[in-house]
Amino acid sequence: MAVSYKKLWKLLIDKDMKKKELEQQAKVSHYTVSKMYRGENVTIDILERICKTLDCSLDDIVEFIPDEENVKET
C-alpha cells in the first residue's frame, strides 16, 4: 500500500504556507519533508506534529493508496 501526501501539499497551498515554514513550526527536518514529497513513509510522531501545527486530522494530509495487484476487479 502506497502513501500519498498530496492532501498535505494542497493544504499548505490553501493556508499559504511554504514547506520551510512547516518544517520550522512542526519541528520536522528538511529531510523528512523531502521523504514525504517523494511519497515515502514517515513516523506517526511526525504526522502528529504536522497535524497539530496545521490544526487538522490525519486524513486531511495523508491518503493510503492500495496496490494495483490488491485491487479486486468488479
GROMACS .gro file of N, CA and C in nm:
model
  222
    1MET      N    1   0.085  -0.117   0.000
    1MET     CA    2   0.000   0.000   0.000
    1MET      C    3   0.089   0.124   0.000
    2ALA      N    4   0.061   0.212  -0.090
    2ALA     CA    5   0.138   0.335  -0.103
    2ALA      C    6   0.076   0.447  -0.020
    3VAL      N    7   0.157   0.546   0.010
    3VAL     CA    8   0.111   0.662   0.086
    3VAL      C    9   0.124   0.785  -0.003
    4SER      N   10   0.020   0.867  -0.002
    4SER     CA   11   0.022   0.991  -0.078
    4SER      C   12   0.002   1.109   0.018
    5TYR      N   13   0.085   1.209   0.001
    5TYR     CA   14   0.075   1.329   0.084
    5TYR      C   15   0.023   1.447   0.002
    6LYS      N   16  -0.041   1.420  -0.111
    6LYS     CA   17  -0.093   1.527  -0.197
    6LYS      C   18  -0.188   1.619  -0.121
    7LYS      N   19  -0.264   1.560  -0.029
    7LYS     CA   20  -0.357   1.641   0.051
    7LYS      C   21  -0.280   1.742   0.136
    8LEU      N   22  -0.165   1.702   0.187
    8LEU     CA   23  -0.083   1.792   0.268
    8LEU      C   24  -0.036   1.910   0.183
    9TRP      N   25   0.015   1.883   0.064
    9TRP     CA   26   0.067   1.990  -0.021
    9TRP      C   27  -0.045   2.086  -0.060
   10LYS      N   28  -0.165   2.031  -0.085
   10LYS     CA   29  -0.279   2.117  -0.119
   10LYS      C   30  -0.317   2.203   0.002
   11LEU      N   31  -0.315   2.142   0.120
   11LEU     CA   32  -0.349   2.216   0.242
   11LEU      C   33  -0.249   2.330   0.266
   12LEU      N   34  -0.121   2.304   0.241
   12LEU     CA   35  -0.021   2.410   0.256
   12LEU      C   36  -0.050   2.525   0.159
   13ILE      N   37  -0.090   2.492   0.038
   13ILE     CA   38  -0.125   2.596  -0.059
   13ILE      C   39  -0.245   2.675  -0.009
   14ASP      N   40  -0.347   2.604   0.039
   14ASP     CA   41  -0.468   2.670   0.090
   14ASP      C   42  -0.438   2.762   0.206
   15LYS      N   43  -0.342   2.723   0.289
   15LYS     CA   44  -0.304   2.803   0.406
   15LYS      C   45  -0.193   2.904   0.374
   16ASP      N   46  -0.153   2.907   0.246
   16ASP     CA   47  -0.046   2.997   0.201
   16ASP      C   48   0.080   2.979   0.286
   17MET      N   49   0.118   2.852   0.304
   17MET     CA   50   0.234   2.818   0.385
   17MET      C   51   0.337   2.744   0.301
   18LYS      N   52   0.461   2.780   0.317
   18LYS     CA   53   0.569   2.713   0.246
   18LYS      C   54   0.617   2.591   0.326
   19LYS      N   55   0.681   2.499   0.255
   19LYS     CA   56   0.734   2.379   0.322
   19LYS      C   57   0.833   2.417   0.431
   20LYS      N   58   0.911   2.517   0.407
   20LYS     CA   59   1.011   2.563   0.505
   20LYS      C   60   0.942   2.609   0.633
   21GLU      N   61   0.831   2.679   0.619
   21GLU     CA   62   0.756   2.724   0.736
   21GLU      C   63   0.700   2.604   0.814
   22LEU      N   64   0.651   2.505   0.740
   22LEU     CA   65   0.602   2.383   0.804
   22LEU      C   66   0.713   2.314   0.882
   23GLU      N   67   0.830   2.305   0.821
   23GLU     CA   68   0.944   2.242   0.888
   23GLU      C   69   0.973   2.312   1.021
   24GLN      N   70   0.975   2.444   1.018
   24GLN     CA   71   1.009   2.522   1.138
   24GLN      C   72   0.900   2.511   1.244
   25GLN      N   73   0.775   2.528   1.203
   25GLN     CA   74   0.666   2.529   1.301
   25GLN      C   75   0.636   2.391   1.359
   26ALA      N   76   0.648   2.286   1.277
   26ALA     CA   77   0.620   2.150   1.323
   26ALA      C   78   0.745   2.083   1.380
   27LYS      N   79   0.857   2.152   1.368
   27LYS     CA   80   0.986   2.098   1.415
   27LYS      C   81   1.018   1.963   1.351
   28VAL      N   82   1.010   1.961   1.217
   28VAL     CA   83   1.050   1.844   1.140
   28VAL      C   84   1.163   1.885   1.047
   29SER      N   85   1.248   1.791   1.014
   29SER     CA   86   1.365   1.822   0.933
   29SER      C   87   1.329   1.835   0.785
   30HIS      N   88   1.417   1.901   0.714
   30HIS     CA   89   1.402   1.913   0.569
   30HIS      C   90   1.404   1.775   0.504
   31TYR      N   91   1.488   1.687   0.557
   31TYR     CA   92   1.498   1.550   0.507
   31TYR      C   93   1.363   1.479   0.517
   32THR      N   94   1.295   1.497   0.629
   32THR     CA   95   1.164   1.433   0.649
   32THR      C   96   1.061   1.486   0.550
   33VAL      N   97   1.059   1.616   0.530
   33VAL     CA   98   0.965   1.674   0.434
   33VAL      C   99   0.999   1.627   0.292
   34SER      N  100   1.126   1.612   0.262
   34SER     CA  101   1.167   1.559   0.132
   34SER      C  102   1.120   1.416   0.113
   35LYS      N  103   1.129   1.336   0.218
   35LYS     CA  104   1.079   1.198   0.213
   35LYS      C  105   0.930   1.197   0.183
   36MET      N  106   0.858   1.285   0.247
   36MET     CA  107   0.713   1.293   0.225
   36MET      C  108   0.684   1.337   0.082
   37TYR      N  109   0.762   1.431   0.031
   37TYR     CA  110   0.742   1.479  -0.105
   37TYR      C  111   0.761   1.365  -0.206
   38ARG      N  112   0.850   1.270  -0.172
   38ARG     CA  113   0.874   1.154  -0.259
   38ARG      C  114   0.775   1.041  -0.232
   39GLY      N  115   0.683   1.061  -0.138
   39GLY     CA  116   0.583   0.960  -0.108
   39GLY      C  117   0.634   0.847  -0.021
   40GLU      N  118   0.740   0.872   0.054
   40GLU     CA  119   0.796   0.770   0.141
   40GLU      C  120   0.731   0.777   0.279
   41ASN      N  121   0.745   0.670   0.355
   41ASN     CA  122   0.685   0.662   0.488
   41ASN      C  123   0.762   0.747   0.589
   42VAL      N  124   0.687   0.805   0.681
   42VAL     CA  125   0.745   0.876   0.795
   42VAL      C  126   0.672   0.825   0.920
   43THR      N  127   0.725   0.857   1.037
   43THR     CA  128   0.666   0.807   1.161
   43THR      C  129   0.535   0.878   1.193
   44ILE      N  130   0.455   0.812   1.273
   44ILE     CA  131   0.329   0.871   1.316
   44ILE      C  132   0.353   0.994   1.403
   45ASP      N  133   0.465   0.998   1.473
   45ASP     CA  134   0.502   1.114   1.553
   45ASP      C  135   0.515   1.239   1.465
   46ILE      N  136   0.579   1.223   1.352
   46ILE     CA  137   0.595   1.335   1.257
   46ILE      C  138   0.458   1.381   1.208
   47LEU      N  139   0.375   1.285   1.170
   47LEU     CA  140   0.242   1.319   1.119
   47LEU      C  141   0.158   1.388   1.226
   48GLU      N  142   0.174   1.345   1.351
   48GLU     CA  143   0.102   1.409   1.461
   48GLU      C  144   0.145   1.554   1.479
   49ARG      N  145   0.275   1.580   1.472
   49ARG     CA  146   0.326   1.718   1.484
   49ARG      C  147   0.273   1.806   1.372
   50ILE      N  148   0.270   1.751   1.252
   50ILE     CA  149   0.219   1.827   1.138
   50ILE      C  150   0.071   1.858   1.156
   51CYS      N  151  -0.005   1.758   1.200
   51CYS     CA  152  -0.149   1.778   1.223
   51CYS      C  153  -0.174   1.885   1.330
   52LYS      N  154  -0.097   1.881   1.437
   52LYS     CA  155  -0.112   1.982   1.543
   52LYS      C  156  -0.079   2.121   1.490
   53THR      N  157   0.027   2.129   1.410
   53THR     CA  158   0.069   2.258   1.355
   53THR      C  159  -0.037   2.315   1.261
   54LEU      N  160  -0.095   2.229   1.178
   54LEU     CA  161  -0.192   2.275   1.079
   54LEU      C  162  -0.336   2.270   1.131
   55ASP      N  163  -0.354   2.224   1.255
   55ASP     CA  164  -0.486   2.210   1.316
   55ASP      C  165  -0.579   2.129   1.224
   56CYS      N  166  -0.535   2.007   1.196
   56CYS     CA  167  -0.611   1.920   1.108
   56CYS      C  168  -0.600   1.776   1.157
   57SER      N  169  -0.667   1.686   1.089
   57SER     CA  170  -0.659   1.545   1.125
   57SER      C  171  -0.574   1.470   1.023
   58LEU      N  172  -0.540   1.347   1.056
   58LEU     CA  173  -0.453   1.268   0.971
   58LEU      C  174  -0.511   1.251   0.831
   59ASP      N  175  -0.640   1.228   0.821
   59ASP     CA  176  -0.698   1.207   0.689
   59ASP      C  177  -0.704   1.336   0.605
   60ASP      N  178  -0.671   1.450   0.666
   60ASP     CA  179  -0.661   1.575   0.590
   60ASP      C  180  -0.526   1.588   0.518
   61ILE      N  181  -0.427   1.507   0.558
   61ILE     CA  182  -0.293   1.521   0.499
   61ILE      C  183  -0.238   1.394   0.434
   62VAL      N  184  -0.299   1.279   0.466
   62VAL     CA  185  -0.246   1.151   0.416
   62VAL      C  186  -0.357   1.073   0.348
   63GLU      N  187  -0.320   1.006   0.241
   63GLU     CA  188  -0.412   0.916   0.174
   63GLU      C  189  -0.337   0.785   0.147
   64PHE      N  190  -0.400   0.674   0.180
   64PHE     CA  191  -0.342   0.543   0.155
   64PHE      C  192  -0.398   0.491   0.023
   65ILE      N  193  -0.308   0.453  -0.065
   65ILE     CA  194  -0.347   0.407  -0.198
   65ILE      C  195  -0.315   0.259  -0.208
   66PRO      N  196  -0.418   0.176  -0.232
   66PRO     CA  197  -0.393   0.033  -0.241
   66PRO      C  198  -0.308  -0.001  -0.364
   67ASP      N  199  -0.228  -0.106  -0.349
   67ASP     CA  200  -0.150  -0.154  -0.462
   67ASP      C  201  -0.244  -0.206  -0.569
   68GLU      N  202  -0.207  -0.188  -0.695
   68GLU     CA  203  -0.294  -0.229  -0.804
   68GLU      C  204  -0.321  -0.379  -0.803
   69GLU      N  205  -0.223  -0.458  -0.762
   69GLU     CA  206  -0.241  -0.602  -0.762
   69GLU      C  207  -0.339  -0.648  -0.654
   70ASN      N  208  -0.361  -0.564  -0.552
   70ASN     CA  209  -0.453  -0.598  -0.445
   70ASN      C  210  -0.595  -0.549  -0.470
   71VAL      N  211  -0.614  -0.469  -0.572
   71VAL     CA  212  -0.746  -0.415  -0.603
   71VAL      C  213  -0.826  -0.521  -0.679
   72LYS      N  214  -0.942  -0.553  -0.627
   72LYS     CA  215  -1.026  -0.652  -0.692
   72LYS      C  216  -1.106  -0.586  -0.804
   73GLU      N  217  -1.117  -0.654  -0.914
   73GLU     CA  218  -1.198  -0.603  -1.024
   73GLU      C  219  -1.342  -0.644  -1.002
   74THR      N  220  -1.433  -0.555  -1.032
   74THR     CA  221  -1.575  -0.583  -1.013
   74THR      C  222  -1.640  -0.628  -1.139
   0.00000   0.00000   0.00000
